[in-house]
CSV table of C-alpha atoms in Angstrom, one decimal:
chain,number,residue,atom,x,y,z
A,1,MET,CA,44.7,-3.9,14.3
A,2,THR,CA,41.9,-1.3,14.4
A,3,ILE,CA,40.6,0.7,17.3
A,4,ALA,CA,39.7,-0.1,21.1
A,5,ASN,CA,36.0,0.5,22.2
A,6,ASP,CA,35.6,2.7,24.7
A,7,LEU,CA,38.2,5.4,24.1
A,8,ILE,CA,35.2,8.0,24.6
A,9,GLN,CA,33.5,7.7,27.9
A,10,PRO,CA,30.7,9.0,29.7
A,11,ASP,CA,31.8,11.9,32.0
A,12,ARG,CA,30.9,10.8,35.6
A,13,GLY,CA,33.3,13.3,37.1
A,14,GLN,CA,36.0,10.6,37.1
A,15,ASP,CA,39.4,11.6,38.1
A,16,ALA,CA,41.1,13.0,34.8
A,17,THR,CA,43.7,15.1,34.0
A,18,PRO,CA,42.5,18.5,32.1
A,19,ILE,CA,43.2,19.7,28.4
A,20,HIS,CA,42.8,23.2,28.2
A,21,LEU,CA,42.1,24.5,24.1
A,22,VAL,CA,43.9,27.7,22.9
A,23,THR,CA,43.9,29.1,19.7
A,24,LYS,CA,47.2,30.9,18.1
A,25,ASP,CA,45.5,34.1,18.5
A,26,GLY,CA,44.3,33.2,22.5
A,27,PHE,CA,48.1,31.7,23.7
A,28,GLU,CA,49.0,35.2,24.8
A,29,SER,CA,46.2,35.6,27.4
A,30,LEU,CA,46.4,32.2,28.4
A,31,ALA,CA,50.1,32.5,29.2
A,32,LYS,CA,49.5,35.3,31.3
A,33,SER,CA,47.8,33.1,33.4
A,34,LEU,CA,49.9,30.8,34.0
A,35,SER,CA,53.3,31.3,36.7
A,36,GLY,CA,56.9,31.7,35.4
A,37,PRO,CA,57.8,28.3,35.5
A,38,GLN,CA,55.0,27.2,33.7
A,39,ARG,CA,55.5,29.5,30.8
A,40,ALA,CA,59.2,28.5,30.8
A,41,SER,CA,58.0,24.7,30.6
A,42,LEU,CA,56.0,25.6,27.2
A,43,ALA,CA,58.4,27.5,26.0
A,44,GLY,CA,60.9,24.4,26.3
A,45,GLN,CA,58.4,22.6,24.6
A,46,LYS,CA,58.0,25.4,22.0
A,47,PHE,CA,54.5,25.7,22.4
A,48,CYS,CA,52.8,29.0,21.3
A,49,GLY,CA,49.3,27.7,20.2
A,50,ASP,CA,49.3,26.6,16.9
A,51,ALA,CA,46.8,24.2,15.6
A,52,GLY,CA,47.6,20.5,16.7
A,53,ALA,CA,50.4,21.6,19.2
A,54,VAL,CA,50.2,19.8,22.4
A,55,GLY,CA,51.7,21.3,25.5
A,56,ILE,CA,52.5,19.3,28.9
A,57,VAL,CA,52.2,22.0,32.0
A,58,PRO,CA,53.5,21.1,35.3
A,59,ASP,CA,51.0,22.1,38.1
A,60,GLY,CA,51.6,21.2,41.6
A,61,GLU,CA,52.6,17.7,41.8
A,62,GLY,CA,50.5,17.1,39.1
A,63,TRP,CA,50.1,18.4,35.5
A,64,PHE,CA,47.7,19.7,32.9
A,65,ALA,CA,47.8,19.6,28.9
A,66,ILE,CA,47.2,22.5,26.6
A,67,ALA,CA,46.1,21.5,22.7
A,68,GLY,CA,46.1,24.2,20.1
A,69,VAL,CA,43.3,24.4,17.7
A,70,SER,CA,41.9,26.3,14.9
A,71,ASP,CA,38.7,27.4,16.7
A,72,ALA,CA,37.8,26.4,20.4
A,73,ASP,CA,34.2,27.0,19.9
A,74,GLU,CA,33.5,24.6,16.9
A,75,LEU,CA,35.8,21.4,17.1
A,76,ALA,CA,36.8,20.0,13.7
A,77,SER,CA,37.0,16.0,13.3
A,78,TRP,CA,40.7,16.0,13.5
A,79,CYS,CA,41.7,18.8,16.0
A,80,LEU,CA,42.6,17.0,19.1
A,81,ALA,CA,44.0,13.5,16.9
A,82,ASN,CA,47.3,14.7,17.6
A,83,ALA,CA,46.3,15.4,21.6
A,84,ALA,CA,45.4,11.6,21.4
A,85,ASP,CA,48.3,10.6,19.8
A,86,LYS,CA,51.3,12.6,21.8
A,87,LEU,CA,49.9,12.4,25.3
A,88,PRO,CA,50.7,9.6,27.9
A,89,ALA,CA,47.8,7.1,28.4
A,90,GLY,CA,45.7,7.8,30.7
A,91,THR,CA,41.9,9.4,31.2
A,92,TYR,CA,41.8,13.4,30.4
A,93,ARG,CA,38.8,15.8,30.3
A,94,LEU,CA,38.2,19.2,28.2
A,95,GLN,CA,38.1,21.8,30.0
A,96,ASP,CA,35.4,24.5,29.1
A,97,ALA,CA,34.4,22.7,26.4
A,98,ALA,CA,32.6,19.3,24.6
A,99,PRO,CA,34.7,17.4,22.2
A,100,GLY,CA,31.5,16.9,20.1
A,101,ALA,CA,33.3,16.4,16.4
A,102,ALA,CA,36.6,15.9,17.6
A,103,MET,CA,35.6,12.5,19.3
A,104,HIS,CA,36.2,11.0,15.8
A,105,GLY,CA,40.1,12.2,15.6
A,106,TRP,CA,40.6,11.2,19.0
A,107,GLN,CA,40.1,8.0,18.6
A,108,LEU,CA,41.2,7.1,15.1
A,109,ALA,CA,44.4,8.4,16.0
A,110,GLN,CA,44.9,5.2,18.2
A,111,TYR,CA,44.6,3.5,15.5
A,112,THR,CA,46.9,0.5,14.5
A,113,PHE,CA,47.6,-2.0,12.1
A,114,ASP,CA,49.7,-4.7,14.1
A,115,ARG,CA,48.5,-8.1,11.9
A,116,TYR,CA,51.8,-9.0,11.1
A,117,ARG,CA,53.9,-7.4,13.8
A,118,GLU,CA,54.1,-6.5,17.3
A,119,ASN,CA,53.4,-2.7,18.4
A,120,ASP,CA,56.3,-2.5,20.6
A,121,ASP,CA,55.1,1.4,20.9
A,122,ALA,CA,51.8,0.8,22.5
A,123,GLU,CA,51.2,2.5,25.5
A,124,GLY,CA,47.8,1.8,26.4
A,125,PRO,CA,44.2,3.4,25.7
A,126,ARG,CA,44.2,7.6,26.2
A,127,ILE,CA,40.1,8.0,27.3
A,128,LEU,CA,38.4,11.1,26.7
A,129,LEU,CA,35.8,12.1,28.8
A,130,THR,CA,32.0,13.9,27.7
A,131,SER,CA,29.3,15.1,29.1
A,132,GLU,CA,27.5,14.4,25.5
A,133,ALA,CA,26.6,10.6,26.3
A,134,GLY,CA,24.1,10.6,24.3
A,135,LYS,CA,26.9,11.4,21.0
A,136,ILE,CA,29.4,8.5,22.3
A,137,ASP,CA,27.4,5.5,20.4
A,138,ARG,CA,27.5,6.9,16.9
A,139,ALA,CA,30.9,8.2,17.4
A,140,SER,CA,32.2,5.0,18.3
A,141,ALA,CA,30.6,3.2,15.5
A,142,ILE,CA,31.7,5.9,13.0
A,143,ALA,CA,35.5,5.6,14.2
A,144,GLN,CA,35.1,1.6,14.0
A,145,ALA,CA,33.9,1.8,10.5
A,146,GLU,CA,36.5,4.0,9.5
A,147,ALA,CA,39.3,1.8,11.0
A,148,LEU,CA,37.4,-1.4,9.8
A,149,VAL,CA,38.2,0.5,5.9
A,150,ARG,CA,41.6,1.0,6.9
A,151,ASP,CA,42.2,-2.8,7.9
A,152,LEU,CA,40.6,-4.3,5.2
A,153,VAL,CA,42.6,-2.1,2.9
A,154,ASN,CA,45.9,-2.4,4.8
A,155,THR,CA,45.8,-6.2,4.4
A,156,PRO,CA,47.7,-7.9,1.9
A,157,ALA,CA,46.2,-9.5,-1.2
A,158,GLU,CA,47.1,-12.9,0.0
A,159,ASP,CA,45.0,-12.6,2.8
A,160,MET,CA,42.3,-10.1,1.8
A,161,GLY,CA,41.2,-11.8,-1.6
A,162,PRO,CA,37.6,-12.7,-2.4
A,163,ALA,CA,36.9,-15.2,0.1
A,164,ALA,CA,38.3,-12.7,2.7
A,165,LEU,CA,36.1,-10.3,1.8
A,166,GLU,CA,33.0,-12.8,2.1
A,167,ALA,CA,34.0,-14.1,5.3
A,168,GLN,CA,33.7,-10.4,6.5
A,169,ALA,CA,30.5,-10.0,5.1
A,170,GLN,CA,29.4,-13.5,6.7
A,171,ASN,CA,30.4,-12.0,9.9
A,172,MET,CA,28.3,-8.8,9.4
A,173,ALA,CA,25.2,-10.8,8.8
A,174,LYS,CA,25.7,-13.3,11.4
A,175,GLN,CA,25.8,-9.8,13.6
A,176,PHE,CA,22.5,-8.1,12.3
A,177,ASN,CA,20.9,-11.3,11.0
A,178,ALA,CA,20.9,-10.4,7.2
A,179,GLU,CA,20.7,-12.6,4.6
A,180,LEU,CA,23.8,-13.4,2.5
A,181,LYS,CA,24.0,-14.6,-0.6
A,182,VAL,CA,27.2,-15.3,-2.9
A,183,THR,CA,27.3,-16.4,-6.4
A,184,ARG,CA,30.9,-17.9,-7.1
A,185,GLY,CA,33.3,-19.4,-9.6
A,186,ASP,CA,31.5,-20.4,-13.2
A,187,ALA,CA,28.1,-19.9,-11.6
A,188,LEU,CA,28.8,-16.4,-12.3
A,189,GLN,CA,28.7,-17.2,-16.5
A,190,THR,CA,25.0,-17.2,-17.0
A,191,GLY,CA,24.1,-14.0,-14.5
A,192,PHE,CA,27.2,-11.9,-14.2
A,193,PRO,CA,29.5,-12.8,-17.2
A,194,MET,CA,31.6,-9.7,-16.8
A,195,ILE,CA,32.5,-10.2,-13.4
A,196,HIS,CA,33.2,-13.7,-14.2
A,197,ALA,CA,35.5,-12.8,-17.3
A,198,VAL,CA,37.7,-10.3,-15.0
A,199,GLY,CA,38.0,-12.9,-12.4
A,200,ARG,CA,38.2,-16.1,-14.2
A,201,ALA,CA,42.1,-16.0,-14.2
A,202,ALA,CA,43.1,-16.1,-10.5
A,203,ALA,CA,43.9,-19.2,-8.8
A,204,ARG,CA,41.1,-21.2,-7.2
A,205,HIS,CA,41.6,-20.1,-3.5
A,206,HIS,CA,40.7,-16.7,-5.0
A,207,ALA,CA,38.0,-17.2,-7.5
A,208,PRO,CA,35.6,-14.5,-8.3
A,209,ARG,CA,32.3,-14.1,-6.5
A,210,LEU,CA,29.2,-12.1,-6.4
A,211,ILE,CA,28.5,-11.2,-2.6
A,212,GLU,CA,25.3,-9.9,-1.5
A,213,LEU,CA,24.0,-8.7,1.8
A,214,ILE,CA,20.0,-8.1,2.8
A,215,TRP,CA,19.0,-6.5,5.6
A,216,GLY,CA,15.9,-4.6,6.6
A,217,ASP,CA,11.7,-4.4,6.7
A,218,ALA,CA,10.9,-5.3,3.0
A,219,ASP,CA,8.3,-2.6,2.7
A,220,ALA,CA,11.3,0.3,3.4
A,221,PRO,CA,12.8,2.1,0.8
A,222,ARG,CA,15.4,0.1,-0.9
A,223,ILE,CA,19.0,1.7,-1.2
A,224,ALA,CA,21.6,-0.6,-2.6
A,225,ILE,CA,25.1,0.1,-1.8
A,226,VAL,CA,27.9,-1.5,-4.3
A,227,GLY,CA,31.4,-1.6,-3.6
A,228,LYS,CA,34.4,-2.7,-6.4
A,229,GLY,CA,35.8,-5.6,-4.8
A,230,VAL,CA,39.3,-5.9,-7.0
A,231,CYS,CA,40.9,-7.5,-4.0
A,232,PHE,CA,44.3,-7.3,-6.1
A,233,ASP,CA,44.8,-5.6,-10.2
A,234,SER,CA,47.7,-6.6,-11.9
A,235,GLY,CA,46.2,-4.7,-14.9
A,236,GLY,CA,45.6,-8.1,-16.5
A,237,LEU,CA,47.3,-8.8,-20.0
A,238,ASP,CA,47.5,-4.9,-20.1
A,239,ILE,CA,49.7,-5.4,-17.1
A,240,LYS,CA,50.8,-2.7,-14.9
A,241,SER,CA,54.3,-1.7,-14.2
A,242,SER,CA,55.9,-2.7,-10.9
A,243,ALA,CA,55.3,0.5,-9.5
A,244,GLY,CA,51.5,0.5,-10.8
A,245,MET,CA,51.2,-2.5,-9.1
A,246,ALA,CA,52.6,-1.5,-5.5
A,247,LEU,CA,49.6,-0.4,-4.0
A,248,MET,CA,46.8,-2.8,-6.0
A,249,LYS,CA,46.2,-4.3,-2.7
A,250,LYS,CA,44.1,-1.2,-2.1
A,251,ASP,CA,41.8,-1.9,-5.4
A,252,MET,CA,39.3,-3.4,-3.3
A,253,GLY,CA,39.0,-0.3,-1.4
A,254,GLY,CA,35.5,0.6,-2.8
A,255,ALA,CA,34.3,-3.2,-1.3
A,256,ALA,CA,35.7,-1.7,2.4
A,257,HIS,CA,33.5,1.1,2.2
A,258,ALA,CA,30.4,-0.4,1.5
A,259,LEU,CA,30.8,-3.0,4.0
A,260,ALA,CA,31.8,-0.7,6.5
A,261,LEU,CA,28.8,1.7,5.0
A,262,ALA,CA,26.2,-1.3,5.3
A,263,LYS,CA,27.4,-2.3,8.9
A,264,LEU,CA,26.9,1.3,9.8
A,265,ILE,CA,23.4,1.7,8.4
A,266,MET,CA,22.4,-1.7,10.0
A,267,GLY,CA,23.8,-0.6,13.3
A,268,ALA,CA,21.9,2.4,13.2
A,269,GLY,CA,19.1,0.9,12.2
A,270,LEU,CA,17.9,3.0,9.6
A,271,LYS,CA,14.3,2.4,8.1
A,272,VAL,CA,15.5,1.2,5.1
A,273,GLN,CA,15.7,-2.4,3.1
A,274,LEU,CA,19.7,-2.7,2.4
A,275,HIS,CA,20.8,-4.4,-0.8
A,276,CYS,CA,25.0,-4.2,-0.4
A,277,LEU,CA,26.7,-5.7,-3.2
A,278,VAL,CA,30.2,-6.2,-3.3
A,279,PRO,CA,31.7,-8.2,-6.7
A,280,ALA,CA,34.9,-9.6,-5.4
A,281,VAL,CA,37.8,-10.8,-8.1
A,282,GLU,CA,41.2,-10.8,-8.7
A,283,ASN,CA,42.3,-9.3,-11.9
A,284,ALA,CA,45.0,-11.7,-12.8
A,285,VAL,CA,47.3,-12.8,-15.8
A,286,ALA,CA,47.0,-16.7,-16.9
A,287,GLY,CA,46.1,-18.2,-20.3
A,288,ASN,CA,42.3,-17.8,-19.8
A,289,ALA,CA,42.6,-14.2,-19.0
A,290,PHE,CA,40.1,-12.0,-21.0
A,291,ARG,CA,42.0,-10.0,-23.6
A,292,PRO,CA,42.3,-6.5,-25.3
A,293,GLY,CA,39.7,-6.9,-28.1
A,294,ASP,CA,37.5,-9.4,-26.6
A,295,VAL,CA,33.6,-8.6,-26.8
A,296,LEU,CA,32.0,-9.5,-23.2
A,297,GLN,CA,28.3,-10.0,-22.9
A,298,SER,CA,27.1,-8.3,-19.7
A,299,ARG,CA,23.9,-9.1,-17.3
A,300,LYS,CA,22.3,-5.7,-18.7
A,301,GLY,CA,22.4,-6.9,-22.3
A,302,LEU,CA,25.1,-4.5,-23.7
A,303,THR,CA,28.0,-5.9,-25.2
A,304,VAL,CA,31.4,-4.5,-24.4
A,305,GLU,CA,34.7,-4.4,-26.3
A,306,ILE,CA,37.6,-4.3,-24.1
A,307,GLY,CA,40.1,-1.6,-25.0
A,308,ASN,CA,41.9,-2.3,-21.9
A,309,THR,CA,42.4,-5.1,-19.4
A,310,ASP,CA,43.6,-2.5,-16.6
A,311,ALA,CA,40.0,-0.8,-16.9
A,312,GLU,CA,38.4,-4.0,-15.2
A,313,GLY,CA,36.8,-2.4,-12.3
A,314,ARG,CA,33.9,-0.5,-14.2
A,315,LEU,CA,33.2,-4.3,-15.8
A,316,VAL,CA,32.3,-6.0,-12.3
A,317,LEU,CA,30.9,-3.1,-11.2
A,318,GLY,CA,28.5,-2.7,-14.3
A,319,ASP,CA,26.8,-6.6,-13.6
A,320,ALA,CA,26.4,-5.8,-10.0
A,321,LEU,CA,24.9,-2.0,-10.7
A,322,THR,CA,22.5,-3.7,-13.3
A,323,LEU,CA,21.2,-6.1,-10.2
A,324,ALA,CA,20.9,-3.8,-7.8
A,325,SER,CA,18.6,-2.0,-10.5
A,326,GLU,CA,16.4,-5.2,-11.1
A,327,GLN,CA,16.0,-5.4,-7.3
A,328,GLY,CA,14.4,-2.3,-7.2
A,329,ALA,CA,16.7,0.4,-5.4
A,330,GLU,CA,15.3,3.9,-5.1
A,331,LEU,CA,18.9,5.2,-4.5
A,332,ILE,CA,22.4,3.3,-5.4
A,333,ILE,CA,25.5,4.3,-4.4
A,334,ASP,CA,28.9,2.7,-5.3
A,335,PHE,CA,32.3,3.1,-4.1
A,336,ALA,CA,35.5,2.5,-6.3
A,337,THR,CA,38.6,3.3,-6.6
A,338,LEU,CA,38.2,3.4,-10.2
A,339,THR,CA,40.6,5.7,-11.8
A,340,GLY,CA,43.8,7.8,-11.5
A,341,ALA,CA,42.3,10.7,-13.3
A,342,ALA,CA,40.5,11.4,-10.2
A,343,ARG,CA,43.5,11.6,-8.2
A,344,VAL,CA,45.0,13.7,-10.9
A,345,ALA,CA,42.4,16.3,-10.7
A,346,LEU,CA,41.5,16.2,-7.1
A,347,GLY,CA,44.4,14.8,-5.3
A,348,PRO,CA,44.0,11.8,-2.6
A,349,ASP,CA,42.3,13.6,-0.1
A,350,LEU,CA,39.3,14.5,-1.6
A,351,PRO,CA,36.6,11.4,-3.5
A,352,ALA,CA,35.0,12.2,-6.7
A,353,LEU,CA,31.3,12.5,-6.6
A,354,PHE,CA,29.3,12.0,-9.6
A,355,THR,CA,25.3,11.9,-10.0
A,356,ARG,CA,22.9,11.9,-12.0
A,357,GLU,CA,20.7,15.0,-9.8
A,358,ASP,CA,21.9,17.8,-8.5
A,359,ARG,CA,19.7,17.1,-5.5
A,360,THR,CA,21.6,13.5,-4.8
A,361,ALA,CA,24.9,15.8,-5.3
A,362,ASP,CA,23.7,18.9,-2.8
A,363,ASP,CA,22.7,16.0,-0.1
A,364,LEU,CA,26.0,14.0,0.2
A,365,ILE,CA,27.8,17.6,-0.3
A,366,ALA,CA,26.0,18.7,2.8
A,367,GLY,CA,27.0,15.4,4.5
A,368,GLY,CA,30.5,15.9,3.6
A,369,LYS,CA,30.7,19.5,5.6
A,370,ALA,CA,28.4,18.2,8.3
A,371,SER,CA,30.7,15.3,8.9
A,372,GLY,CA,34.2,16.2,8.3
A,373,ASP,CA,34.5,14.4,5.2
A,374,GLU,CA,34.4,16.8,1.8
A,375,VAL,CA,33.6,15.2,-1.5
A,376,TRP,CA,33.7,17.2,-4.5
A,377,ARG,CA,31.5,16.6,-7.7
A,378,LEU,CA,32.6,16.4,-11.0
A,379,PRO,CA,30.6,16.2,-14.1
A,380,MET,CA,29.4,13.7,-16.3
A,381,PRO,CA,29.3,15.5,-19.7
A,382,ALA,CA,26.8,13.6,-22.5
A,383,ALA,CA,29.1,14.4,-25.2
A,384,TYR,CA,32.2,12.9,-23.8
A,385,GLY,CA,30.3,9.6,-24.4
A,386,GLU,CA,31.2,9.7,-27.5
A,387,TYR,CA,34.7,8.4,-26.0
A,388,LEU,CA,33.4,4.9,-25.7
A,389,LYS,CA,32.1,4.4,-29.0
A,390,SER,CA,32.9,0.9,-30.2
A,391,SER,CA,33.0,-0.2,-34.0
A,392,ILE,CA,31.7,-3.5,-33.0
A,393,ALA,CA,30.3,-3.3,-29.7
A,394,ASP,CA,27.6,-1.4,-27.7
A,395,THR,CA,30.6,0.2,-26.0
A,396,ASN,CA,34.2,0.0,-25.3
A,397,ASN,CA,35.5,-0.2,-21.8
A,398,ALA,CA,38.0,2.4,-22.1
A,399,GLN,CA,38.8,5.8,-24.3
A,400,GLY,CA,41.6,6.1,-26.4
A,401,ASN,CA,42.5,9.6,-25.6
A,402,PRO,CA,43.8,11.1,-22.3
A,403,PHE,CA,40.9,13.1,-21.5
A,404,ALA,CA,38.6,13.6,-18.4
A,405,GLY,CA,39.2,10.0,-17.8
A,406,ALA,CA,36.9,9.7,-14.3
A,407,SER,CA,33.9,11.2,-15.8
A,408,VAL,CA,34.4,9.1,-18.7
A,409,ALA,CA,34.7,5.7,-16.3
A,410,ALA,CA,30.8,7.3,-14.5
A,411,ILE,CA,29.7,7.7,-18.0
A,412,PHE,CA,30.2,3.8,-18.5
A,413,LEU,CA,28.8,2.8,-15.1
A,414,ASP,CA,25.9,5.3,-15.8
A,415,LYS,CA,24.7,3.0,-18.8
A,416,PHE,CA,24.5,-0.2,-16.2
A,417,VAL,CA,22.2,1.9,-13.5
A,418,GLY,CA,18.4,1.5,-14.6
A,419,ASP,CA,16.4,4.4,-15.9
A,420,GLY,CA,14.7,6.8,-13.0
A,421,ILE,CA,16.9,5.5,-10.2
A,422,GLU,CA,18.7,8.1,-8.2
A,423,TRP,CA,22.5,7.0,-8.2
A,424,ALA,CA,25.7,8.6,-6.9
A,425,HIS,CA,29.0,7.1,-7.8
A,426,PHE,CA,32.5,7.7,-6.0
A,427,ASP,CA,35.9,7.4,-7.1
A,428,THR,CA,37.9,7.5,-4.1
A,429,PHE,CA,41.2,6.5,-3.5
A,430,ALA,CA,40.9,4.7,-0.1
A,431,TRP,CA,44.4,5.5,0.7
A,432,ARG,CA,46.3,8.1,2.5
A,433,PRO,CA,50.2,8.5,1.0
A,434,ALA,CA,51.5,10.3,3.8
A,435,PRO,CA,50.3,10.4,7.4
A,436,GLN,CA,48.4,12.9,8.9
A,437,SER,CA,47.2,14.0,12.0
A,438,GLY,CA,45.0,11.3,13.4
A,439,ARG,CA,45.2,9.4,9.8
A,440,SER,CA,47.9,7.1,9.3
A,441,LYS,CA,49.8,6.2,6.1
A,442,GLY,CA,47.7,3.6,4.6
A,443,GLY,CA,44.4,2.8,4.2
A,444,ALA,CA,41.6,5.7,4.5
A,445,ALA,CA,37.7,6.1,4.2
A,446,LEU,CA,37.2,8.7,2.2
A,447,GLY,CA,33.3,9.7,1.2
A,448,LEU,CA,31.7,7.1,3.9
A,449,ARG,CA,30.8,9.5,6.5
A,450,ALA,CA,29.5,11.7,4.1
A,451,ALA,CA,27.6,9.0,2.6
A,452,PHE,CA,26.5,7.8,5.9
A,453,GLN,CA,25.3,11.6,6.8
A,454,MET,CA,23.2,11.7,4.1
A,455,LEU,CA,21.5,8.5,4.7
A,456,ASN,CA,20.8,9.2,8.2
A,457,THR,CA,19.4,12.3,7.4
A,458,ARG,CA,16.6,10.8,4.8
A,459,TYR,CA,16.3,7.7,6.6
A,460,GLY,CA,17.3,8.0,10.6
C-alpha cells in the first residue's frame, strides 16, 4: 500500500536519465535535432508529442526519455504521471525545467494498493531529481496525504470499520502529540443521539463512536475539520439495492479526507488549534435499527423526523457539527460522500462546495486552482429549506422530491452549524470509477489539496 517517501530527491549531480519535455506543437522542431535512427525509434513508438505520451530515444550506448506535456513552461499536477508509470525503474532528471507541481503526479502514479494480494508488477521506484529542494517536503507530505485517503477508502468495510478509523486517529495523535478523545457505543446516547441512532444496529466490533483529535496552541485560531465516517452504508431499513451497496465501503471517504487534512495541518505546523471530528458508524440492518418515521433528538436540540434511513450521513454530521460549534471554532470545514445528486450535477471529478460566505468559497476555489484540485460551488437557496419541513418535528432529514438534493442536504447541515461561524461543506465522491493518468481506479482525494492550500495561505 501507499507510496515511497523518497520518490522526489534533491539534485546533487547524481547519475540520472534525462527527460526532455515537448509539446505537440514543438515536437517537429525537436525531431529535427534528432538523428534518423532516433526519429525512427519514436515513429515506431507512435510518439508525436501528445500530452501524456512517453517515448524512449536511443543515444549511443544509453537512452533518454521524451515526455509530451500541454505546457512545457508551467507543469500541471498530473503531466508527468504517465512518465512515472511507464518508464523503467531508475533515477531521472528533467532537462531545462523544474518539476514544480508535477512532483505530485510523479509520486502518486507509483501508488499501489496491495494489502490483499502481491504486486507482481512492481519494478522498483522511479526517482525524480529536482533543484527545488525546498519544495520536496511539502510535495511529499501532500502526496502521502492523498495516498492515505486512497488507502483508507480502498480498504473493505470489515477491515475499515469505526475501530479502524479510531486506530488511525490514535496513530496520528501519537505522531503529533495530539489529544485523542473517543465516545463509544451507548455513551453516545446522551450527548450525540443521532450518531448513536445511526450506528446502534451494527455488530459490537463495529460499534459507533465519535473520534476527536485536538492539537495546537490553545490561543491560536480554532478550526474544526469534520468528516463523515459511515464505514459501510446498507441504507438501513430503507435498504439499498445490491448495485447501490457495491461501493459503500467508500462512504467513510469524508472521514478519510478529514484525517488526511488534519495530518497535513499538524505536519505543516499551521498556527491554529485544530479540532478534527469523525463520527464513525456502520449503517446496518437489525432489529434495533432506526426506522423511517422515527423522530430523533439531536445534540443541537432540534428534533429530526426520519424520512429516509439512507440519508444517515447528514445525521451523524449534525451532532459533530454542533460540538465543533460549541467548542468555539471560527472556521469549520466538513467533508462527506453525502449525495448522489452532487455526482449527477458535477460528475465524479469535481467536489461540490457549499459555503455561507462568498469569501470562503473564493478562497477555496482559489486554493483548488493553485493546487490543481479544482472544486465547484453550488448554491444553498433558502427557499429549498421548505423541502425539509416536517409536520411532527423541527425538520425532516430527507426531502420528498427529486430536486436539488445536494443543496438540500447542505441546507440540513447548516442548521447544526453555530451562528456567525464560517463554514464550508464538501460533498465529495472520494472515488475514481476509471483510471486516469496517475490516478488509479478506487479511492480518490477530491478537495483535499484545495482545502489545505486555503488553510496554508491563511494560517501558514
